Amino acid sequence: MGGMTSFTTDDIPDLTGRRAIVTGANSGTGFETAKALAAKGADVIVAARSHERAIAAIADIKAKQPDARLRFEELDLSRQASVTAFAERLLAEGRPIDILVNNAGVMALPTRRETEDGFEMQLATNYLGHFALTARLLPLLSAGAARVVQVSSIAHRQGRIRLDDLNYTEGYDAWPVYAQSKLAMLMFGLELDRRSRASDWGLTSVVAHPGVARTGLIANGPLVGSRIGRSLHRWIVRPLIEPLVTHSQAAGALPILMAATASDVSPGSYLGPTKMREIKGPPGPAVPAEQALDADVASRLWSSSKHLTGVSWDPR
């Protein structure tokens, strides 16, 4: 894979008969990812919290691609019970999974919220839910020799893994907590690759990030609590600043789609936009921050995550 690529949705191979799961596929880059995979013939499971929004997203895709094969499955990543129930439904079907895109996320919630499992909401939704989901689906992922994609963010560069207090029970601050969750996703993807190779799980683990794409994530996160913030976003940021320094959610989905489908992507790769310090541009190799490459911290994070979620990693 060269330094620059010209990967577009035209380069996605025929996926007829393949099963794909995209979390948070009802909006943003997840929606664009599900749409593109379905356009190439994949059977796509739209895994999302809201039945209403998922059904609307599926209808939107089918309006343009009437023969697209998509179905909704309820998944609330902030609730371990929901993750377990989702996995059990798929395990009962027994069909191998070819592509898993762990995309869903919440961003920079202004105040600390705790889930029913006692986890901090951003860590739970962005990372721990995906960690548990991947573990519970491992038999189907192994059977499908799946491509597993963790969606990280350039925010991971500011992240630190607080092993002594992953859930930020003290000193909650919206952005560092978000950055930790996205650093955890990158480290999880790299560690999953190491463990899959060592234990012969047979899956290909890749990480991608969308750069800065124009999705609902920002308005639904840090600006939620502030009327001034919402006005500023509506009148200045969105029309004037966003087009200069961001790209569309379809462009943001390209590194994710490349990670999920390109034949020349190596296991353990990290992909993203290749211009403006990875903010936008065509997809290609991305550069992980130094702390993301700390295999010792990654291994300890894995152990902590296993302990918190109670999952076992067993492909049988």
Short mmCIF file of C-alpha atoms in Angstrom, two decimals, residues 63-277:
data_model
loop_
_atom_site.label_atom_id
_atom_site.label_comp_id
_atom_site.label_asym_id
_atom_site.label_seq_id
_atom_site.Cartn_x
_atom_site.Cartn_y
_atom_site.Cartn_z
CA ALA A 63 -34.87 4.56 -1.58
CA LYS A 64 -31.68 4.79 -3.68
CA GLN A 65 -30.76 1.06 -3.65
CA PRO A 66 -34.03 -0.89 -3.61
CA ASP A 67 -32.28 -4.28 -3.56
CA ALA A 68 -29.97 -3.36 -0.65
CA ARG A 69 -30.06 -5.94 2.13
CA LEU A 70 -30.09 -4.31 5.56
CA ARG A 71 -31.74 -5.14 8.82
CA PHE A 72 -31.98 -3.49 12.23
CA GLU A 73 -30.72 -5.14 15.41
CA GLU A 74 -31.00 -3.25 18.67
CA LEU A 75 -27.66 -2.55 20.34
CA ASP A 76 -27.04 -0.08 23.15
CA LEU A 77 -23.27 -0.21 23.66
CA SER A 78 -23.52 1.62 26.97
CA ARG A 79 -25.38 -1.40 28.43
CA GLN A 80 -23.50 -4.68 28.77
CA ALA A 81 -26.82 -6.54 28.95
CA SER A 82 -27.73 -5.17 25.51
CA VAL A 83 -24.32 -6.17 24.10
CA THR A 84 -24.75 -9.70 25.47
CA ALA A 85 -28.31 -10.02 24.12
CA PHE A 86 -27.23 -8.77 20.66
CA ALA A 87 -24.34 -11.26 20.52
CA GLU A 88 -26.54 -14.13 21.71
CA ARG A 89 -29.08 -13.47 18.94
CA LEU A 90 -26.33 -13.63 16.32
CA LEU A 91 -24.63 -16.66 17.87
CA ALA A 92 -28.01 -18.43 17.79
CA GLU A 93 -28.25 -17.74 14.05
CA GLY A 94 -24.75 -19.18 13.70
CA ARG A 95 -23.89 -17.33 10.51
CA PRO A 96 -20.20 -16.33 10.20
CA ILE A 97 -19.44 -12.59 10.26
CA ASP A 98 -17.21 -11.24 7.48
CA ILE A 99 -16.97 -7.57 8.52
CA LEU A 100 -17.44 -5.92 11.91
CA VAL A 101 -17.16 -2.13 12.05
CA ASN A 102 -17.07 -0.82 15.63
CA ASN A 103 -18.04 2.74 14.79
CA ALA A 104 -20.64 4.04 17.26
CA GLY A 105 -19.66 6.74 19.70
CA VAL A 106 -20.57 9.71 21.84
CA MET A 107 -18.35 12.76 22.09
CA ALA A 108 -17.28 14.97 24.98
CA LEU A 109 -20.40 14.75 27.15
CA PRO A 110 -20.32 17.97 29.23
CA THR A 111 -21.02 16.26 32.56
CA ARG A 112 -20.03 12.84 33.85
CA ARG A 113 -22.74 10.24 33.38
CA GLU A 114 -22.62 6.71 34.69
CA THR A 115 -24.16 3.67 33.00
CA GLU A 116 -26.23 0.98 34.72
CA ASP A 117 -23.03 -1.12 34.86
CA GLY A 118 -21.23 1.64 36.78
CA PHE A 119 -19.04 2.75 33.86
CA GLU A 120 -18.41 6.30 32.68
CA MET A 121 -20.65 6.84 29.62
CA GLN A 122 -18.00 7.72 26.99
CA LEU A 123 -15.71 4.85 27.98
CA ALA A 124 -18.70 2.47 28.07
CA THR A 125 -20.18 3.46 24.71
CA ASN A 126 -17.06 4.17 22.68
CA TYR A 127 -14.80 1.43 23.97
CA LEU A 128 -15.97 -1.09 26.59
CA GLY A 129 -19.15 -1.92 24.65
CA HIS A 130 -17.12 -2.61 21.52
CA PHE A 131 -14.52 -4.62 23.47
CA ALA A 132 -17.25 -6.87 24.89
CA LEU A 133 -19.12 -7.08 21.57
CA THR A 134 -16.02 -8.25 19.70
CA ALA A 135 -15.21 -10.82 22.40
CA ARG A 136 -18.74 -12.22 22.43
CA LEU A 137 -18.88 -12.44 18.63
CA LEU A 138 -15.41 -14.04 18.40
CA PRO A 139 -16.69 -17.52 17.35
CA LEU A 140 -18.53 -15.98 14.37
CA LEU A 141 -15.65 -13.62 13.54
CA SER A 142 -13.17 -16.51 13.55
CA ALA A 143 -15.52 -18.61 11.42
CA GLY A 144 -15.78 -15.80 8.87
CA ALA A 145 -12.05 -14.94 8.91
CA ALA A 146 -13.51 -11.49 9.54
CA ARG A 147 -12.13 -8.03 9.02
CA VAL A 148 -12.65 -6.21 12.33
CA VAL A 149 -12.38 -2.41 12.23
CA GLN A 150 -12.12 -0.21 15.32
CA VAL A 151 -12.97 3.44 14.62
CA SER A 152 -10.61 5.78 16.47
CA SER A 153 -10.08 9.55 16.11
CA ILE A 154 -7.30 12.10 15.77
CA ALA A 155 -8.36 13.03 19.32
CA HIS A 156 -6.48 9.90 20.44
CA ARG A 157 -3.27 11.97 20.16
CA GLN A 158 -4.29 13.87 23.30
CA GLY A 159 -5.35 10.69 25.08
CA ARG A 160 -3.82 8.97 28.08
CA ILE A 161 -4.99 5.63 29.47
CA ARG A 162 -5.73 6.14 33.16
CA LEU A 163 -5.23 2.53 34.22
CA ASP A 164 -5.77 3.43 37.88
CA ASP A 165 -9.14 5.09 37.09
CA LEU A 166 -10.38 4.27 33.57
CA ASN A 167 -13.88 5.45 34.51
CA TYR A 168 -12.76 8.91 35.65
CA THR A 169 -14.51 8.66 39.01
CA GLU A 170 -12.44 11.73 39.91
CA GLY A 171 -11.50 14.78 37.85
CA TYR A 172 -13.96 14.26 34.98
CA ASP A 173 -13.19 16.49 31.99
CA ALA A 174 -15.15 15.94 28.77
CA TRP A 175 -12.31 16.09 26.20
CA PRO A 176 -9.61 14.07 28.02
CA VAL A 177 -12.22 11.40 28.68
CA TYR A 178 -13.22 11.32 25.00
CA ALA A 179 -9.56 11.23 23.95
CA GLN A 180 -8.91 8.31 26.30
CA SER A 181 -11.83 6.36 24.81
CA LYS A 182 -10.52 6.87 21.27
CA LEU A 183 -6.94 6.03 22.28
CA ALA A 184 -8.36 2.87 23.87
CA MET A 185 -10.04 1.97 20.55
CA LEU A 186 -6.76 2.35 18.65
CA MET A 187 -4.83 0.35 21.24
CA PHE A 188 -7.57 -2.30 21.27
CA GLY A 189 -7.33 -2.70 17.49
CA LEU A 190 -3.54 -3.09 17.60
CA GLU A 191 -3.68 -5.47 20.59
CA LEU A 192 -6.45 -7.50 18.93
CA ASP A 193 -4.12 -7.97 15.97
CA ARG A 194 -1.29 -9.14 18.25
CA ARG A 195 -3.55 -11.59 20.11
CA SER A 196 -5.26 -12.88 16.98
CA ARG A 197 -1.88 -13.74 15.48
CA ALA A 198 -0.59 -15.30 18.70
CA SER A 199 -3.73 -17.39 19.27
CA ASP A 200 -4.61 -18.01 15.61
CA TRP A 201 -8.10 -16.46 15.81
CA GLY A 202 -8.02 -15.97 12.05
CA LEU A 203 -9.41 -12.45 11.95
CA THR A 204 -7.80 -9.31 10.53
CA SER A 205 -7.80 -6.36 12.94
CA VAL A 206 -7.50 -2.87 11.42
CA VAL A 207 -8.07 0.61 12.87
CA ALA A 208 -9.37 3.66 10.99
CA HIS A 209 -10.38 7.21 11.74
CA PRO A 210 -12.58 9.58 9.70
CA GLY A 211 -10.53 12.76 10.14
CA VAL A 212 -12.88 15.61 10.94
CA ALA A 213 -16.13 14.81 9.18
CA ARG A 214 -19.32 16.84 9.26
CA THR A 215 -21.53 14.58 11.38
CA GLY A 216 -23.95 15.18 14.24
CA LEU A 217 -21.37 14.07 16.80
CA ILE A 218 -20.06 17.53 17.68
CA ALA A 219 -23.43 19.26 18.04
CA ASN A 220 -24.75 16.31 20.06
CA GLY A 221 -21.80 16.39 22.42
CA PRO A 222 -19.90 19.43 23.63
CA LEU A 223 -22.43 22.02 22.37
CA VAL A 224 -25.49 20.35 23.83
CA GLY A 225 -25.54 22.31 27.07
CA SER A 226 -25.08 25.77 25.64
CA ARG A 227 -27.44 27.99 23.66
CA ILE A 228 -24.57 30.28 22.67
CA GLY A 229 -22.57 27.24 21.58
CA ARG A 230 -25.44 25.99 19.43
CA SER A 231 -25.93 29.43 17.82
CA LEU A 232 -22.22 29.81 17.16
CA HIS A 233 -22.18 26.39 15.53
CA ARG A 234 -25.22 27.15 13.40
CA TRP A 235 -24.28 30.62 12.15
CA ILE A 236 -20.48 30.62 12.03
CA VAL A 237 -18.84 27.23 12.41
CA ARG A 238 -21.09 25.20 10.11
CA PRO A 239 -21.35 27.56 7.11
CA LEU A 240 -17.92 29.25 7.27
CA ILE A 241 -15.34 27.19 9.12
CA GLU A 242 -16.41 23.56 8.68
CA PRO A 243 -16.04 23.43 4.86
CA LEU A 244 -12.45 24.68 5.10
CA VAL A 245 -11.19 22.24 7.71
CA THR A 246 -13.55 19.27 7.48
CA HIS A 247 -14.86 16.92 4.84
CA SER A 248 -18.21 15.24 4.24
CA GLN A 249 -19.30 12.24 6.24
CA ALA A 250 -19.07 10.19 3.01
CA ALA A 251 -15.39 11.19 2.70
CA GLY A 252 -14.93 10.45 6.41
CA ALA A 253 -16.25 6.92 5.83
CA LEU A 254 -13.65 6.12 3.14
CA PRO A 255 -10.79 5.19 5.52
CA ILE A 256 -13.26 2.97 7.40
CA LEU A 257 -14.42 1.31 4.17
CA MET A 258 -10.82 0.89 3.05
CA ALA A 259 -10.00 -0.75 6.38
CA ALA A 260 -13.04 -3.02 6.06
CA THR A 261 -12.66 -4.12 2.46
CA ALA A 262 -9.35 -3.30 0.69
CA SER A 263 -7.37 -6.43 -0.16
CA ASP A 264 -3.96 -4.81 0.34
CA VAL A 265 -4.53 -3.64 3.92
CA SER A 266 -2.17 -5.35 6.37
CA PRO A 267 -3.37 -6.67 9.74
CA GLY A 268 -2.66 -4.11 12.44
CA SER A 269 -2.84 -1.16 10.03
CA TYR A 270 -4.11 2.28 11.00
CA LEU A 271 -5.81 4.29 8.24
CA GLY A 272 -7.17 7.81 7.92
CA PRO A 273 -7.30 10.88 5.68
CA THR A 274 -3.87 11.84 4.39
CA LYS A 275 -3.99 15.66 4.14
CA MET A 276 -3.92 18.54 6.63
CA ARG A 277 -2.49 16.44 9.49
#
